[in-house]
Coordinates of C-alpha atoms in Angstrom, one line a residue:
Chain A
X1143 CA -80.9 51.9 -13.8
X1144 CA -80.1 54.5 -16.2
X1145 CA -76.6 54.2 -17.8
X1146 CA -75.4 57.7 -16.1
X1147 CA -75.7 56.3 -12.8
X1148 CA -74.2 52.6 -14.0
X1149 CA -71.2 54.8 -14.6
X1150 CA -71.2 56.9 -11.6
X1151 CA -71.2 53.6 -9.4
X1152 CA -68.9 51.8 -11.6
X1153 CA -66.3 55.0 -11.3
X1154 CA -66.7 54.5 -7.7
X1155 CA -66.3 51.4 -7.3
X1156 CA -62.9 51.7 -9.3
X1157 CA -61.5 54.0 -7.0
X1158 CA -62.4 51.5 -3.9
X1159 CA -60.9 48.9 -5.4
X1160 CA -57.5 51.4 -6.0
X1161 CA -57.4 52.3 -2.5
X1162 CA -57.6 49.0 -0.9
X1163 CA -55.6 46.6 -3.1
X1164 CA -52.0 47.2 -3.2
X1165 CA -51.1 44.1 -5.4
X1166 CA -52.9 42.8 -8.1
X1167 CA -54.6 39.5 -7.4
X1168 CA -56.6 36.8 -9.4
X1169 CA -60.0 38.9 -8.2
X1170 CA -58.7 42.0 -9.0
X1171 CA -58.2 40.8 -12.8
X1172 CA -61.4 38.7 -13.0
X1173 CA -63.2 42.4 -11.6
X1174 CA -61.4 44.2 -14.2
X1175 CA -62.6 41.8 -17.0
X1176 CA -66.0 42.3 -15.5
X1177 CA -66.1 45.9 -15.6
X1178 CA -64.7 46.0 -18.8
X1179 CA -67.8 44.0 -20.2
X1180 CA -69.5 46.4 -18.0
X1181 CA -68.4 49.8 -19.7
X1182 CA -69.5 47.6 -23.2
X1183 CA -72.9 46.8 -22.1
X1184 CA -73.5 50.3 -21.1
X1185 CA -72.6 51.7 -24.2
X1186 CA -74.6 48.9 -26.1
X1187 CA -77.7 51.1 -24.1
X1188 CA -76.7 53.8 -25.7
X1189 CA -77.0 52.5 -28.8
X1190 CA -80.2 50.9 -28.4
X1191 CA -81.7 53.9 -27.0
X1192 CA -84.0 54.7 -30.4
X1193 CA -87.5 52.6 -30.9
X1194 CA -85.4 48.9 -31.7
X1195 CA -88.9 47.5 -32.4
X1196 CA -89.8 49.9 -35.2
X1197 CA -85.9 50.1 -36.2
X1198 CA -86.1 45.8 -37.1
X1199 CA -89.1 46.2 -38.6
X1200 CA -88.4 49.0 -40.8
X1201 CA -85.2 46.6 -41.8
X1202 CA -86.4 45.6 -45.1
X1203 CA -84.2 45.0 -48.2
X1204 CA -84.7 44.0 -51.3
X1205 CA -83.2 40.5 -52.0
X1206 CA -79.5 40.9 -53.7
X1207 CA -77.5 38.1 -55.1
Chain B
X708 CA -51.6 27.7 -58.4
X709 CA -49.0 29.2 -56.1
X710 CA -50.0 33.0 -56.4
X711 CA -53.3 33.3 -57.2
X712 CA -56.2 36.7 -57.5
X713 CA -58.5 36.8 -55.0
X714 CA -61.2 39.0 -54.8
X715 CA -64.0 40.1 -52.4
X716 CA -67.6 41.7 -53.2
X717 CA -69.9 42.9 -50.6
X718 CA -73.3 43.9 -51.5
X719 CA -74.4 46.4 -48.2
X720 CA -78.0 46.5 -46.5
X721 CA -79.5 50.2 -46.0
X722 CA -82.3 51.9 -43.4
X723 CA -82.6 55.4 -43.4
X724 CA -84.9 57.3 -40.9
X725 CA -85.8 60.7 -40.4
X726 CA -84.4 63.0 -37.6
X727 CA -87.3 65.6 -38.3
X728 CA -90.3 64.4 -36.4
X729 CA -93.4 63.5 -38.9
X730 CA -91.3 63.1 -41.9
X731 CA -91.2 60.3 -43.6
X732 CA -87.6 58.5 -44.3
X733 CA -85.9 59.4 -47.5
X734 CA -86.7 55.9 -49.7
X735 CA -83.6 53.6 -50.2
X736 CA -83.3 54.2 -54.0
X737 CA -82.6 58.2 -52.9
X738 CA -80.8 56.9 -50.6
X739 CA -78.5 55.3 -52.4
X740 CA -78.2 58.2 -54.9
X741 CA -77.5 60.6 -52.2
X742 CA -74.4 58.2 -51.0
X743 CA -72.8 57.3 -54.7
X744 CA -73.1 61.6 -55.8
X745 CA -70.0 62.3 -54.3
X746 CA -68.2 59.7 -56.2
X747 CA -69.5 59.5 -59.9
X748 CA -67.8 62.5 -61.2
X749 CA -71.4 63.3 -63.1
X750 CA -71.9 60.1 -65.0
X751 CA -74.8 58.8 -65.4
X752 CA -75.0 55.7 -63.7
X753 CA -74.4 54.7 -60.1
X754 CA -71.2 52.4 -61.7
X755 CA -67.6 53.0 -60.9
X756 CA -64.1 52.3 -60.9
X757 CA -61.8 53.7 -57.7
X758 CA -59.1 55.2 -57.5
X759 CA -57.4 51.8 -55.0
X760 CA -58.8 49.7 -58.7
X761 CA -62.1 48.6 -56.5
X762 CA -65.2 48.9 -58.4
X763 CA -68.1 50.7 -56.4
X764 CA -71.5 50.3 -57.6
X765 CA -75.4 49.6 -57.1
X766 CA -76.2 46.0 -57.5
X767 CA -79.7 44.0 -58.0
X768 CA -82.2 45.1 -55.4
X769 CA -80.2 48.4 -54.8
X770 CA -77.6 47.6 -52.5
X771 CA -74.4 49.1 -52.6
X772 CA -71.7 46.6 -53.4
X773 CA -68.2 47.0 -53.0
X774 CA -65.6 45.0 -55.2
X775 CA -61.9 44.8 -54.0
X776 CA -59.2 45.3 -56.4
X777 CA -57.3 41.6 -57.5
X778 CA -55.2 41.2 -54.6
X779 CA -52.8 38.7 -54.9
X780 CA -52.7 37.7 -51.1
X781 CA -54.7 37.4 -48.3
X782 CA -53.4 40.1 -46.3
X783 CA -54.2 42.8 -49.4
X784 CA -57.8 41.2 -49.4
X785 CA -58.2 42.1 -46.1
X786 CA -57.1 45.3 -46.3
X787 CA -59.3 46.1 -49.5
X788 CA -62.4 44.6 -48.1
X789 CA -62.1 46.9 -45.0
X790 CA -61.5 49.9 -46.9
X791 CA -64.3 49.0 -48.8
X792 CA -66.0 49.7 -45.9
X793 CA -64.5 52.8 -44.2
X794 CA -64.8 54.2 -47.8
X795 CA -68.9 53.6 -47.9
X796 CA -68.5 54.7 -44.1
X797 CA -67.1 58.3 -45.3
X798 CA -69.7 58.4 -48.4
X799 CA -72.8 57.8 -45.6
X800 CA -71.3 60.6 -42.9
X801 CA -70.9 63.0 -46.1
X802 CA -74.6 62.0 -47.8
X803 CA -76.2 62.9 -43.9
X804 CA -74.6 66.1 -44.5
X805 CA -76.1 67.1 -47.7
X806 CA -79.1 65.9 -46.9
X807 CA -79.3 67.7 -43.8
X808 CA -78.4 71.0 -46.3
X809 CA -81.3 69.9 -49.0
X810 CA -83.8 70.3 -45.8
X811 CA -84.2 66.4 -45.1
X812 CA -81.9 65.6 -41.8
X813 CA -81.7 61.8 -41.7
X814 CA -79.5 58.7 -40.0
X815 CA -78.1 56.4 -42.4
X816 CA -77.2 52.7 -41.0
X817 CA -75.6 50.7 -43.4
X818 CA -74.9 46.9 -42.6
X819 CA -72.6 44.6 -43.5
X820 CA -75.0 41.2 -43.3
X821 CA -76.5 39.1 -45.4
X822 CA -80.4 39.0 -43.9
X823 CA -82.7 41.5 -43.5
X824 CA -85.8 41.3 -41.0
X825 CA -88.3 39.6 -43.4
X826 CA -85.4 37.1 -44.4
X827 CA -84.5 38.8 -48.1
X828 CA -80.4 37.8 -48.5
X829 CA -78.0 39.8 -50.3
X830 CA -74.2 38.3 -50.6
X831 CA -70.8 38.3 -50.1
X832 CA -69.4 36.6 -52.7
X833 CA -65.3 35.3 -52.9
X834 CA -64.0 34.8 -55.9
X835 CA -60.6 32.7 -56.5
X836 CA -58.6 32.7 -60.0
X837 CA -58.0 28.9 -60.7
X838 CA -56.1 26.8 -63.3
X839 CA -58.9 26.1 -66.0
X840 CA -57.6 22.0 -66.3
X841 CA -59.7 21.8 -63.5
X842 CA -62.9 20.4 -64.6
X843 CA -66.4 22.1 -63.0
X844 CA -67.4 18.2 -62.0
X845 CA -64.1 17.8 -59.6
X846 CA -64.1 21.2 -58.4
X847 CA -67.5 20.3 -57.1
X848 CA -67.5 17.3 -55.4
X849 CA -64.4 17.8 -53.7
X850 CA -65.4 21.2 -52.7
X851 CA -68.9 20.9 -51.3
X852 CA -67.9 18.9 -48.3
X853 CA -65.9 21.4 -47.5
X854 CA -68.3 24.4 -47.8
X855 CA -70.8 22.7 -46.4
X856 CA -68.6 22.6 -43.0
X857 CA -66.3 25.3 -43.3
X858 CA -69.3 27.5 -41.8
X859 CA -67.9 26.3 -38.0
X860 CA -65.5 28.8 -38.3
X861 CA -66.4 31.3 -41.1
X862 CA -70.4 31.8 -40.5
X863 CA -71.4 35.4 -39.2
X864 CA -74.1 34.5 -36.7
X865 CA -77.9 34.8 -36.8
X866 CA -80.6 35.4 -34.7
X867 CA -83.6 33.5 -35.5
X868 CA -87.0 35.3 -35.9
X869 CA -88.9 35.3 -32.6
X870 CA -91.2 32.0 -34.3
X871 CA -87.8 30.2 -34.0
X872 CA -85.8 31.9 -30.9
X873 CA -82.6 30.5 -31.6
X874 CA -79.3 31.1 -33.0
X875 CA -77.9 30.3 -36.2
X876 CA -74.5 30.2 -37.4
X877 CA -74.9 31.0 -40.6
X878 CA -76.5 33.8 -42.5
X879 CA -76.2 32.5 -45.4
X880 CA -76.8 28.9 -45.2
X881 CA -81.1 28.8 -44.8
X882 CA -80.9 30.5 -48.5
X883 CA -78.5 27.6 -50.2
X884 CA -81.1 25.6 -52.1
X885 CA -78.8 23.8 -54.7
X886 CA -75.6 21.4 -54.8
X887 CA -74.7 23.4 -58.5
X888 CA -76.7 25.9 -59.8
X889 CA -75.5 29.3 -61.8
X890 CA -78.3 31.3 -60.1
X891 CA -77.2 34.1 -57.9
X892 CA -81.0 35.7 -57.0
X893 CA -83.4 32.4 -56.9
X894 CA -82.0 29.0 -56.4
X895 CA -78.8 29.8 -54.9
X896 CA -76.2 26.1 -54.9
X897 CA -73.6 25.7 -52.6
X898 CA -71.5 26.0 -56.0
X899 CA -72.2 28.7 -57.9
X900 CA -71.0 28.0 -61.5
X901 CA -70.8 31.5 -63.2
X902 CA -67.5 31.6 -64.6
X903 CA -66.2 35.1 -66.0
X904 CA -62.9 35.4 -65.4
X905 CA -61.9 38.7 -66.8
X906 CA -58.7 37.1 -68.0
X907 CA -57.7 34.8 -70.8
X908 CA -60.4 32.4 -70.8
X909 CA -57.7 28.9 -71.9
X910 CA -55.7 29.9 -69.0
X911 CA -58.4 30.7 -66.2
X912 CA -61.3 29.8 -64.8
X913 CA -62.8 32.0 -61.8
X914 CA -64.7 30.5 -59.0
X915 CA -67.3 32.5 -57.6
X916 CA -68.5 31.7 -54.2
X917 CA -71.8 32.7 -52.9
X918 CA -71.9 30.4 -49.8
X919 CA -70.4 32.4 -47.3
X920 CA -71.4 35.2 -45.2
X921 CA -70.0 38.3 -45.0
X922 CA -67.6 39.1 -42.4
X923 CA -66.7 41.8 -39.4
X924 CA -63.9 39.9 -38.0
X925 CA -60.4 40.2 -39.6
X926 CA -59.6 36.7 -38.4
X927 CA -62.9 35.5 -40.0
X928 CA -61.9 36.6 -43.5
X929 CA -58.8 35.4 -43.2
X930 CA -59.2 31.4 -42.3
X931 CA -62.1 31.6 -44.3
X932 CA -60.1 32.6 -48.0
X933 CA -56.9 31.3 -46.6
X934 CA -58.3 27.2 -46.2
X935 CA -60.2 27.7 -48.8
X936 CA -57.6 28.6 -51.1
X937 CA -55.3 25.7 -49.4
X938 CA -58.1 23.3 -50.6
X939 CA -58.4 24.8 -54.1
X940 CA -54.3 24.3 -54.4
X941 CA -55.3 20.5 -53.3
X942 CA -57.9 20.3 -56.1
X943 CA -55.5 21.7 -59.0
X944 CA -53.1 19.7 -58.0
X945 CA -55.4 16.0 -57.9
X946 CA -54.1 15.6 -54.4
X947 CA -57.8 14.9 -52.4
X948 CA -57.7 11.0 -53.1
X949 CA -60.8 10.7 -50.2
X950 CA -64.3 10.2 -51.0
X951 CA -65.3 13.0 -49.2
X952 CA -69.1 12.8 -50.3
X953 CA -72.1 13.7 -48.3
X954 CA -75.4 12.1 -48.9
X955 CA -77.6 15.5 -48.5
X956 CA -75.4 18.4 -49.4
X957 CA -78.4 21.3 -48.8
X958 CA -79.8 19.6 -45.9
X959 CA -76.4 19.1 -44.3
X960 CA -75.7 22.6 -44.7
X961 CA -78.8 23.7 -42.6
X962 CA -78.3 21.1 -40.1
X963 CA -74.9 22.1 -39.0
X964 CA -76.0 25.7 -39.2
X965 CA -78.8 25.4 -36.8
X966 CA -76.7 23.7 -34.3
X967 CA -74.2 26.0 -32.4
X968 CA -72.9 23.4 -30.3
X969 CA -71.0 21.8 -33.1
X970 CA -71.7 18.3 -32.3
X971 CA -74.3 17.1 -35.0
X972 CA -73.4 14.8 -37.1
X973 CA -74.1 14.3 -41.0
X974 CA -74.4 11.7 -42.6
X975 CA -71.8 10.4 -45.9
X976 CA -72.4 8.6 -48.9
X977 CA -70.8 5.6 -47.6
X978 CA -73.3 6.0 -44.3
X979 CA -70.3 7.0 -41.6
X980 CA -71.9 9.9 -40.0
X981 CA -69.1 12.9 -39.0
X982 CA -69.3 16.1 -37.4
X983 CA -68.6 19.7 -39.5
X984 CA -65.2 19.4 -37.4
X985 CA -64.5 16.0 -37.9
X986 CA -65.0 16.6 -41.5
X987 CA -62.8 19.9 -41.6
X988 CA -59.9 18.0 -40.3
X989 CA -59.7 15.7 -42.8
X990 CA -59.0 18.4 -44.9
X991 CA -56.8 19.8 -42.4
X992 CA -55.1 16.7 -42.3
X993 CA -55.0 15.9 -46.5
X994 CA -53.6 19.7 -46.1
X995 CA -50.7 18.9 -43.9
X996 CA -49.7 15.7 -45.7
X997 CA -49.7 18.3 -49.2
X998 CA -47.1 20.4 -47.9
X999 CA -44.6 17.4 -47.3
X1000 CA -44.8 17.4 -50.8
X1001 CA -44.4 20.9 -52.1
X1002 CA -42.6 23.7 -51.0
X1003 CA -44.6 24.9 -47.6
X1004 CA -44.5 29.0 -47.0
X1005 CA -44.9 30.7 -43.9
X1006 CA -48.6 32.1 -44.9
X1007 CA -49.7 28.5 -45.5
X1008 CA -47.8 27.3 -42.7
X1009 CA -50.1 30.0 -40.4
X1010 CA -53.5 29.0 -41.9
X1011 CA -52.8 25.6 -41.2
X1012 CA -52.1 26.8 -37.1
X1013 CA -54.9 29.1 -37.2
X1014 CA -56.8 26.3 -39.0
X1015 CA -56.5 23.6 -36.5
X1016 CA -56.7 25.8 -33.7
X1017 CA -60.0 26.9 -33.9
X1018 CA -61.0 22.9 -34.5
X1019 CA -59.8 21.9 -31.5
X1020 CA -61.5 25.0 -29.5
X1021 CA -64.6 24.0 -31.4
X1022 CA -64.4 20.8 -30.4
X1023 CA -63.8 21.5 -26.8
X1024 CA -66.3 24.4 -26.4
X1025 CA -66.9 26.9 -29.3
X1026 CA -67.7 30.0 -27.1
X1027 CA -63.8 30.3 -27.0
X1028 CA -63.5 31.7 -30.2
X1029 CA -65.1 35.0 -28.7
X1030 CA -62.3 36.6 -30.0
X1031 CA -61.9 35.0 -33.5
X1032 CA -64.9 33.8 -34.9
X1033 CA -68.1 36.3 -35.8
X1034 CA -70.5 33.9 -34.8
X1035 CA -69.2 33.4 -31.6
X1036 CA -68.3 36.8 -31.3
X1037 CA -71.7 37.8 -31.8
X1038 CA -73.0 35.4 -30.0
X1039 CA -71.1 36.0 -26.4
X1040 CA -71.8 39.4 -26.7
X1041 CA -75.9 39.3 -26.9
X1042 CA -75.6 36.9 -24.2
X1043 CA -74.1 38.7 -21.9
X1044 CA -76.6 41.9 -22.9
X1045 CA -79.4 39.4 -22.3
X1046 CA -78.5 38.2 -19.0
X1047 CA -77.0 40.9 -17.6
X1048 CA -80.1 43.3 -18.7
X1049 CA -82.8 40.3 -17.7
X1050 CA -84.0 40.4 -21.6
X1051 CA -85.8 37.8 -23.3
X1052 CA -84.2 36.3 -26.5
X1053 CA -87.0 36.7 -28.7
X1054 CA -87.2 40.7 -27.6
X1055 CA -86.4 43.1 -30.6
X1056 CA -83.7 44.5 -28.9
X1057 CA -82.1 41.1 -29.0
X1058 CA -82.6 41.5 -33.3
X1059 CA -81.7 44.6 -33.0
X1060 CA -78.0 43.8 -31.6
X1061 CA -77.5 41.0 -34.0
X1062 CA -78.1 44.1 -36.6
X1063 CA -75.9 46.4 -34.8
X1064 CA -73.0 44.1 -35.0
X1065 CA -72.9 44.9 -38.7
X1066 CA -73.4 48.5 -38.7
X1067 CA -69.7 49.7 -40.6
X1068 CA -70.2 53.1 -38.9
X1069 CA -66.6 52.9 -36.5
X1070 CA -69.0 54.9 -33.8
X1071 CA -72.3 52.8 -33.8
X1072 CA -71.7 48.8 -34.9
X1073 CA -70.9 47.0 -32.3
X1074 CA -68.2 44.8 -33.9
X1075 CA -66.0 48.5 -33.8
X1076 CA -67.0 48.6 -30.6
X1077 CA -65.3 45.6 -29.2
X1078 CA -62.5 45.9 -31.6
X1079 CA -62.3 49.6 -30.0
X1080 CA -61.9 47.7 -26.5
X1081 CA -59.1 44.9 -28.2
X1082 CA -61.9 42.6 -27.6
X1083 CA -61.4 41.2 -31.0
X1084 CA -58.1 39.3 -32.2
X1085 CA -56.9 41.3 -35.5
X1086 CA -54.9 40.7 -38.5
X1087 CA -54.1 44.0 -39.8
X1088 CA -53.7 47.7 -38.3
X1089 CA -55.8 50.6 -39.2
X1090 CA -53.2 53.0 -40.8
X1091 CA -52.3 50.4 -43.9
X1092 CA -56.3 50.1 -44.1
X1093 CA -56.5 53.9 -44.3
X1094 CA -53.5 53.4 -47.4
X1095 CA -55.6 50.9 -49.3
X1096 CA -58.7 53.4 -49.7
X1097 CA -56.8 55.0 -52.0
X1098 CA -54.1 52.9 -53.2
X1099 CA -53.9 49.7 -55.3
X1100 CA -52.3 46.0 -54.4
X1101 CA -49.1 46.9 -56.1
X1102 CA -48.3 43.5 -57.3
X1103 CA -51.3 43.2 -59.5
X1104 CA -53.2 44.6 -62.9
X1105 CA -54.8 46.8 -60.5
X1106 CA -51.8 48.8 -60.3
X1107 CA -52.3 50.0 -63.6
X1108 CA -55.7 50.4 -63.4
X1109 CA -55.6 53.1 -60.2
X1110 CA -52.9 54.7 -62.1
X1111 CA -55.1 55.3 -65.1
X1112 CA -58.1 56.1 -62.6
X1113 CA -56.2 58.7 -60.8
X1114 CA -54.8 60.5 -64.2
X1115 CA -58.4 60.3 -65.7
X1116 CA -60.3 61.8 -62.7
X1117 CA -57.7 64.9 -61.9
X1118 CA -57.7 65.5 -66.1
X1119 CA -61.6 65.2 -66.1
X1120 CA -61.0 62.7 -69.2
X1121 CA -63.8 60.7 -70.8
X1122 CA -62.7 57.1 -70.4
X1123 CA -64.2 53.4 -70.7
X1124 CA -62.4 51.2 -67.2
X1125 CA -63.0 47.5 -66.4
X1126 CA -61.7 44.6 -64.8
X1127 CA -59.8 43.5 -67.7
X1128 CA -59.1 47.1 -69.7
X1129 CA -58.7 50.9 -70.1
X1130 CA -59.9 53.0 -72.4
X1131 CA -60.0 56.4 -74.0
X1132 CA -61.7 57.6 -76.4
X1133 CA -59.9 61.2 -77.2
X1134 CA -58.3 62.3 -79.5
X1135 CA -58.1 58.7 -80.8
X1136 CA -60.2 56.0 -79.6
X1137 CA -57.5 53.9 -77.9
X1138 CA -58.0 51.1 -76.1
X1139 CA -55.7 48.5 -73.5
X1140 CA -57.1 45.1 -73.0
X1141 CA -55.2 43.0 -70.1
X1142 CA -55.7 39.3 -69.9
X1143 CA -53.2 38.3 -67.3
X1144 CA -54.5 40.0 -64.0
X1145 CA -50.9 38.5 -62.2
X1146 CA -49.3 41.5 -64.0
X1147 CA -49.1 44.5 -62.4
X1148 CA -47.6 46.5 -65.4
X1149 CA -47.6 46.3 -69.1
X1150 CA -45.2 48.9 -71.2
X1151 CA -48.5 49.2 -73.4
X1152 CA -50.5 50.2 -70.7
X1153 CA -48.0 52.5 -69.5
X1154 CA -47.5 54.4 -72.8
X1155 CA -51.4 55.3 -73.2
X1156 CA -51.5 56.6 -69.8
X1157 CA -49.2 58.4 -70.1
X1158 CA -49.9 59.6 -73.7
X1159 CA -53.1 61.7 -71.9

């Protein structure tokens, strides 16, 4: 799925969640945690958008101290 | 010794690629030139002094290394060693930009590791300013045990080439090849025994470490020169009465690294066999039972908590540290990427995160990232980082130095700086050699600088 839509749904689902739970339980925190790591992994996609493959292997130092 | 210079160097890995299609990348030599132009001041060589007393220059096999100024506690050398790298940050953002003008647009990554793909290493080396009565034969044996194992809570975290499709938890650790050795480039010991200490000589010797890895985490840094330091007080003191030997110092060092569950067990010159944790809290423990003797302050006081709270979490489960420890850190992360993602572990998008953690730039390395999210547990805040890019520790020699630094750059002066002295050479060669680097100021000092 691309990451725009990730984010779409994820909004989404945030704004269910708002509308439905009054007080904050156990789930709601262990959802927010989750979406959290959610938001990170997405932007990790971003990041790794570019060719990884070529990017390690062009990852070549000399040796230092 | 009570009050003691510390001092952290960081030698930086490079890739540069192209953002105009069918160009080749600028080479890393250019590279490098492009990022240290702004900062010379039009001398010749890629070698200089800063205006926070950090020294900035290009090391063996062209990596940028930054040197912190002497800090005289922990919390400085944190603060200098991340400045260090929001300052080579600011030099890479402004080199894109020229070399976008000069007609050759380019993306600069520059990581904070020790490992490149292949498996070349380049360091991070600590350095600690110790009472020279300590001979290089005690300082050794009661110290390897401890380096050895100290990795279970400072290592950084590696990804193993797809051959081996495992973790590691140290960088550094597959390149030790010595118990003792003074070489820095080939056969790299667990101690390293260069000793320039760029003070009086009958006074001080200076331990350089080349064991660890370099770290992203605040916390990292800080349990990893804060214990280590404890021990060192230990040693100078002839308070480690245990025979803490191990039979196969370079082996044990690779076995605990290659095994993330803690557990393994290595084996002792009087054949009990102990775990990296079982062995770190015996020093934990020889630690505690020092401060009912002298005077304890509430820094030490705070390793020692820190200390034996990550043992205990390692001994329970280690993923807990997720918030403390790079390796772990690292580590939870890419696991939660690769599940949630359905990689593989040996895909190159799986090396290519262990390599983004280390990227300094605030907007693209993933350590920032989580730290962005208070994912990470930190130890300072980001406007007294922001301060030490250009200001010095002000309770050591590297007060004076920045001082003379500053004068000299806004009076375009021709001068000669070092650890241990200042120089001018107009319109009287005059020159100010310092050999106690405890002491922030000297009235010598103070009268040539401001004789300019």
């Amino acid at each position: 799925m691309p990451s725009a839509e990730r984010k779409q749904e994820r909004r989404k689902k945030t704004s269910e969640t708002e509308e439905t739970q009054s007080a904050p339980s156990l789930n709601e925190k262990s959802e927010e945690i989750k979406e959290d790591l959610d938001k990170i992994l997405d932007e990790i996609d971003e990041i790794l958008e570019e060719d990884s493959e070529e990017f390690v292997e062009n990852y070549v130092q000399r040796g230092g101290q | 010794m009570k009050r003691r210079i510390y001092g952290l160097e960081n030698e930086y890995g490079i890739i540069c690629s192209s953002e105009s299609k069918g160009r080749r990348a600028v080479s890393i030599p250019n590279v490098v030139i492009y990022l240290f132009r702004e900062i010379i001041h039009g001398r010749m060589y890629p070698d200089v002094f800063l205006e926070n007393g950090a020294r900035f220059y290009q090391d063996i096999g062209c990596h940028p290394e930054y040197a912190t100024p002497e800090c005289d506690n922990i919390i400085d050398l944190i603060l200098h060693d991340k400045a260090g790298e929001r300052i080579i940050e600011h030099l890479s953002i402004s080199a894109e930009v020229r070399m976008k003008k000069e007609g050759l647009p380019s993306k600069i990554s520059v990581f904070k590791n020790n490992t490149d793909t292949p498996g070349n290493t380049y360091g991070c080396h600590e350095n600690y300013l110790m009472e020279r009565s300590v001979s290089i034969r005690q300082l050794a044996s009661q110290l390897i045990p401890f380096f050895v194992t100290r990795q279970v809570f400072t290592g950084a975290g590696k990804v193993r080439p797809r051959s081996r499709g495992s973790y590691a938890i140290s960088q550094r650790a597959q390149h030790i090849r010595e118990e003792i050795s003074i070489a820095t480039t080939t056969a790299r010991g667990i101690i390293n025994t260069r000793d320039e200490p760029h003070a009086d000589r009958e006074k001080y010797r200076r331990l350089h470490v080349i064991v660890g890895d370099s770290n992203m985490s605040e916390y990292t840094t800080y349990l990893k020169v804060g214990t280590t330091s404890i021990v060192l007080r230990m040693i100078e003191d002839n308070f480690i009465d245990r025979r803490l030997a191990l039979r196969d110092p370079v082996r044990a060092i690779q076995a605990i690294s290659d095994d993330i569950t803690c557990t393994r067990k290595v084996e002792m010159n009087d054949g009990r066999m102990l775990s990296a944790v079982e062995l770190q809290k015996d020093y934990l423990q020889l630690a505690r039972k020092y401060f009912e003797f002298v005077e304890p302050d509430p820094l030490s006081e705070d390793i020692m908590e820190k200390w034996e709270y990550v043992l205990t979490c390692l001994e329970e489960d280690p993923m807990r540290l997720d918030r403390e420890v790079d390796w772990v850190i690292k580590k939870k992360l890419i696991d939660s990427y690769v599940s949630s993602r359905n990689l593989r572990w040996d895909s190159s998008k799986v090396l290519m995160l262990d390599l983004q953690y280390h990227n300094i730039r605030t907007d693209k390395g993933l350590y920032y990232l989580l730290e962005k999210d208070k994912k990470v547990k930190r130890m300072v805040v980001d406007k007294d980082i922001e301060h030490a890019m250009y200001h010095p520790p002000e309770t050591t020699r590297a007060k004076f130095r920045s001082r003379f630094i500053k004068l000299v750059n806004e009076k375009k002066i021709l001068c000669g700086v070092n650890w241990s002295y200042i120089q001018v050479y107009e319109p009287h060669q005059k020159l100010f050699l310092s050999t106690d680097p405890l002491e922030p100021e000297f009235e010598e000092a103070s009268r040539m600088i401001y004789s300019i």
